[in-house]
Coordinates of C-alpha atoms in Angstrom, one line a residue:
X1 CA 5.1 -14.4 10.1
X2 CA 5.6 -15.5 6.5
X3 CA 4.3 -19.0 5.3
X4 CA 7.1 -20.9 5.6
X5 CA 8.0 -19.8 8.8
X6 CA 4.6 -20.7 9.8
X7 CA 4.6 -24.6 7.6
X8 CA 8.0 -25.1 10.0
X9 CA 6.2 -24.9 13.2
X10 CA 2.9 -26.0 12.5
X11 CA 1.3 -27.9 15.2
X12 CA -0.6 -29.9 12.6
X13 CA 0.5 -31.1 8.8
X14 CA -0.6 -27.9 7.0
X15 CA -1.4 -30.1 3.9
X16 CA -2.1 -30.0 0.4
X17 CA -3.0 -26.4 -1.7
X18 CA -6.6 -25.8 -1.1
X19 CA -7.8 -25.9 -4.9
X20 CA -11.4 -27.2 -4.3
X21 CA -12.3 -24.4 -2.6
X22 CA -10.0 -21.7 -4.5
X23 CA -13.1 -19.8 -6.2
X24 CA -13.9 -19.0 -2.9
X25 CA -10.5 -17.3 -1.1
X26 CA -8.5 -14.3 -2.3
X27 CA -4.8 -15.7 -1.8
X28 CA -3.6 -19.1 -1.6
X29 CA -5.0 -21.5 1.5
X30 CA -3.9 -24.9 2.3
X31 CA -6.1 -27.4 4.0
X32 CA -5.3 -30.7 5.9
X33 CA -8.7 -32.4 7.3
X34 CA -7.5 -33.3 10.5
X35 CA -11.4 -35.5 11.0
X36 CA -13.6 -36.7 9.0
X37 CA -15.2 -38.9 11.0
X38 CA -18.0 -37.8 13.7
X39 CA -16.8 -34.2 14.5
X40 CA -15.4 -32.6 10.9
X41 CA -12.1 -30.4 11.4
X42 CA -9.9 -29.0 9.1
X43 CA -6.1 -27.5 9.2
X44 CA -6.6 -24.2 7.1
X45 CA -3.2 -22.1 6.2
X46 CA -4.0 -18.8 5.2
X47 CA -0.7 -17.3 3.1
X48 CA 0.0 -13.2 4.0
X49 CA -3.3 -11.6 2.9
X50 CA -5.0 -14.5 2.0
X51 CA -8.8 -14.5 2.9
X52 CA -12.0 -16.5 2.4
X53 CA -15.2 -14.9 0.6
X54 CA -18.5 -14.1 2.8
X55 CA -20.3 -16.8 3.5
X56 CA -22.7 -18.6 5.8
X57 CA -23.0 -21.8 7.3
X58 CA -26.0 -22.7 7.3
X59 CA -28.3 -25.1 9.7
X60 CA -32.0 -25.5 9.9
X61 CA -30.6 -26.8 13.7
X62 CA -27.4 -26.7 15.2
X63 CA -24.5 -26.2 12.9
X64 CA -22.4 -23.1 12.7
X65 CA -18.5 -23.8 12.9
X66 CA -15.8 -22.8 15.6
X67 CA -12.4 -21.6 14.8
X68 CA -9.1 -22.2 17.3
X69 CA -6.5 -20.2 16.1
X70 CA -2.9 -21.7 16.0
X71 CA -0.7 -19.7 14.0
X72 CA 0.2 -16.0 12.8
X73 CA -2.3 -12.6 13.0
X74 CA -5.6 -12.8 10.6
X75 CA -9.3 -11.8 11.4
X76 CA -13.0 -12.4 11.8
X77 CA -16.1 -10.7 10.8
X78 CA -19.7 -10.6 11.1
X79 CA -21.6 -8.6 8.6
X80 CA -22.5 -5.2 10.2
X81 CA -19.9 -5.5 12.6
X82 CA -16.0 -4.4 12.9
X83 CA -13.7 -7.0 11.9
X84 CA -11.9 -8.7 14.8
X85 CA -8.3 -9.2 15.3
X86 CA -7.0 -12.6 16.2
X87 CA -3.9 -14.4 17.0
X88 CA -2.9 -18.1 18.8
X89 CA -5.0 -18.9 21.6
X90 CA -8.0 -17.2 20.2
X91 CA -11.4 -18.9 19.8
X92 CA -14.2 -17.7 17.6
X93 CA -17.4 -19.1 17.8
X94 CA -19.5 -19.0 14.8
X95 CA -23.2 -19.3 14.9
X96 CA -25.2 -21.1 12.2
X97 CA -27.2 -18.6 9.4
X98 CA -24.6 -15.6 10.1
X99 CA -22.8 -13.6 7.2
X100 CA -18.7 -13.9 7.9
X101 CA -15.4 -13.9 6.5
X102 CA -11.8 -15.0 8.1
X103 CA -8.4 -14.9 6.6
X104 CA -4.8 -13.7 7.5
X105 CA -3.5 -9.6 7.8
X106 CA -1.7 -8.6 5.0
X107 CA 1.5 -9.2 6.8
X108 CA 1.5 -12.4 8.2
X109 CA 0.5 -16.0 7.5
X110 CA -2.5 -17.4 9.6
X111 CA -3.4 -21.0 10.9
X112 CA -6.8 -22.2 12.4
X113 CA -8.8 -25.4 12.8
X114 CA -12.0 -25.1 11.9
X115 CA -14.8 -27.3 13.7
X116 CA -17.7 -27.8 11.9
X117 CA -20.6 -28.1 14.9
X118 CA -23.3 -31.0 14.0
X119 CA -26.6 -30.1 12.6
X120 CA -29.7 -30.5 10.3
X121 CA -30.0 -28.9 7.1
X122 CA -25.9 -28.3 7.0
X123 CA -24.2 -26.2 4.1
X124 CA -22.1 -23.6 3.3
X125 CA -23.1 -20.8 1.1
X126 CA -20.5 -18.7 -0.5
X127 CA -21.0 -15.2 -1.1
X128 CA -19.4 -12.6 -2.7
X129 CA -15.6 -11.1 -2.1
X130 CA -14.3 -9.1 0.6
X131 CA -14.4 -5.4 -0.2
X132 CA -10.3 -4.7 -1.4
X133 CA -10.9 -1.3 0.4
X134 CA -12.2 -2.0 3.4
X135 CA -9.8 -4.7 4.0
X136 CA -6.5 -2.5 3.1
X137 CA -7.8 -0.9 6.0
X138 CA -7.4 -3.2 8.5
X139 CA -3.8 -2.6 10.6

């Protein structure tokens, strides 16, 4: 699915180029927040290959952030373990104080909302790059 294919049948405005948070992707995102008020979510477009750094989202309690995946192919992983393939439908919960990355496959646009869960102590810490390498290898 290309981007524009993906803009045309968004369930939700896929908003404005995501240039706040551009140090922190490989590729070009979009994000529309959707709720700011007491649950934050986000609209975040991935283009074809586009991905977000490690990070961690941390809490000293609660926190962490869930992910519902509306659009195109992209993935999810947790440091130490195999990246995981998603597509619409599919929900990824994300506990607080654990090493990740999410973004699209190199062929295809990706769409998810991202909930951010309440906590204490909330943050994001960004981290470095994905390996290139290791994620050319992903099908």
């Amino acid at each position: 699915m290309d981007i524009k294919t993906l803009q045309e049948n968004s369930l939700f405005p896929v908003g404005e180029e995501n240039t706040a948070y551009a140090p922190y992707f490989d590729g070009v995102s979009y994000l529309n927040m959707l709720s700011l008020d007491q649950v934050i979510v986000g609209n975040v477009t991935f283009t074809l290959g586009c991905r977000n750094h490690w990070h961690i989202h941390q809490a000293s309690q609660g926190g962490g952030q869930i992910l519902l995946v509306t659009a195109g192919r992209g993935y999810y992983q947790e440091w130490g373990k195999p990246a995981r393939e998603l597509h619409p439908g599919d929900v990824v919960n994300i506990p607080p104080n654990v090493k990740h990355w999410h973004g699209a496959a190199k062929d295809s646009a990706f769409q998810h909302l991202a909930i951010e869960v309440p906590g204490q102590d909330t943050g994001s810490q960004w981290l470095e790059p994905v390996d290139e390498a290791a994620y050319d290898q992903l099908k």
